[in-house]
Amino acid sequence: QVQLKESGPGLVQPSQTLSLTCTVSGFSLTSYNVHWVRQPPGKGLEWMGRMRYNGDTSYNSALKSRLSISRDTSKNQVFLKMNSLQTDDTGTYYCTRDLGNGGSWFAYWGQGTLVTVSS
Amino acid sequence: DIQMTQSPASLSASLEEIVTITCQASQNIGNWLAWYQQKPGKSPQLLIYGTTSLADGVPSRFSGSRSGTQYSLKISRLQVEDIGIYYCQQASSTPWTFGGGTKLELK
């Protein structure tokens, strides 16, 4: 079955870089798009960016200058790197896969990983 | 960016009651709208996509509709397991954006 799992450091210091990994199973990264979505504690959802099935990327313009998404298809992994972290970057980070029918509907989600930005 | 305005922000309803949540898009998004449910401590779950299509495994008491740029999620007979926070999301143009959420509680 389709599974996604985020991993990375739970604590990051301000101004440092966040590196997260999404390890997927049950589908191929060359067939489906994978997105990153984050959620500050007690708040709503924010789409961060996307790794398309063909290797193209797109980013939320609000984060574009700080964000990079890449992948390793041989390891079934998608990576997120975001620099210059601040306290308002604290939250749960999810990787998600879309439905695959042409729309960016987030049909499968990882469990999420909580990232705290603090010194 | 397209703004999605959800209402109400919170809602208290009784079991078996009909519940309606609305989402207003700041511009035309056609049928590029989805609804998600998030239970405490869990990841969001896709309920409806394409305004009206039910995701796999979602009970038929959930339905979606549209009138112009206003979208609605209806729960026909509220059940205990429906308690949570509901979000709408537009998939018309990037950045994909979500509504602020509606917290549904039992009365």
CSV table of C-alpha atoms in Angstrom, one decimal, chain A residues 6 35 37 39 43-47 50 58-62 94 99 101-112, chain B residues 1 31-34 36 38 41-46 48-51 56 87 89-91 94-100:
chain,number,residue,atom,x,y,z
A,6,GLU,CA,9.0,11.9,7.1
A,35,HIS,CA,4.3,17.7,-2.1
A,37,VAL,CA,2.8,20.8,3.4
A,39,GLN,CA,1.3,23.2,9.8
A,43,LYS,CA,-2.9,26.6,13.0
A,44,GLY,CA,-3.8,25.8,9.4
A,45,LEU,CA,-2.1,24.2,6.5
A,46,GLU,CA,0.4,25.7,4.1
A,47,TRP,CA,1.6,24.2,0.8
A,50,ARG,CA,6.1,20.0,-5.1
A,58,SER,CA,7.6,24.2,-8.0
A,59,TYR,CA,7.5,26.3,-4.8
A,60,ASN,CA,5.3,28.5,-2.8
A,61,SER,CA,6.5,32.0,-3.7
A,62,ALA,CA,6.5,32.9,0.0
A,94,TYR,CA,4.1,16.6,6.1
A,99,LEU,CA,-4.2,11.4,-6.3
A,101,ASN,CA,-5.7,12.1,-11.8
A,102,GLY,CA,-4.4,15.5,-12.8
A,103,GLY,CA,-5.4,17.5,-9.8
A,104,SER,CA,-3.2,18.4,-6.9
A,105,TRP,CA,-5.4,16.6,-4.4
A,106,PHE,CA,-3.4,15.4,-1.4
A,107,ALA,CA,-4.6,11.8,-1.2
A,108,TYR,CA,-1.9,10.2,0.9
A,109,TRP,CA,-0.1,11.8,3.8
A,110,GLY,CA,2.9,10.9,6.0
A,111,GLN,CA,2.5,10.9,9.8
A,112,GLY,CA,4.3,14.3,9.8
B,1,ASP,CA,-2.4,34.1,-4.4
B,31,ASN,CA,-14.2,22.8,-9.7
B,32,TRP,CA,-10.7,22.7,-8.4
B,33,LEU,CA,-11.6,22.4,-4.8
B,34,ALA,CA,-11.0,19.7,-2.2
B,36,TYR,CA,-10.0,17.5,4.1
B,38,GLN,CA,-8.1,16.4,10.4
B,41,GLY,CA,-2.9,14.5,16.4
B,42,LYS,CA,-3.4,13.0,13.0
B,43,SER,CA,-2.6,13.9,9.4
B,44,PRO,CA,-5.3,15.4,7.2
B,45,GLN,CA,-7.5,13.0,5.2
B,46,LEU,CA,-8.9,13.7,1.8
B,48,ILE,CA,-13.8,15.3,-1.5
B,49,TYR,CA,-12.0,16.4,-4.6
B,50,GLY,CA,-13.1,18.1,-7.8
B,51,THR,CA,-15.8,19.8,-5.7
B,56,ASP,CA,-12.1,6.3,-1.6
B,87,TYR,CA,-10.1,22.4,5.6
B,89,GLN,CA,-8.1,23.6,-0.6
B,90,GLN,CA,-8.0,25.1,-4.0
B,91,ALA,CA,-6.0,23.4,-6.8
B,94,THR,CA,-0.1,27.6,-7.4
B,95,PRO,CA,0.5,28.2,-4.6
B,96,TRP,CA,-2.2,25.7,-3.7
B,97,THR,CA,-4.0,27.4,-0.7
B,98,PHE,CA,-6.1,26.2,2.2
B,99,GLY,CA,-9.0,27.7,4.1
B,100,GLY,CA,-8.4,28.6,7.7
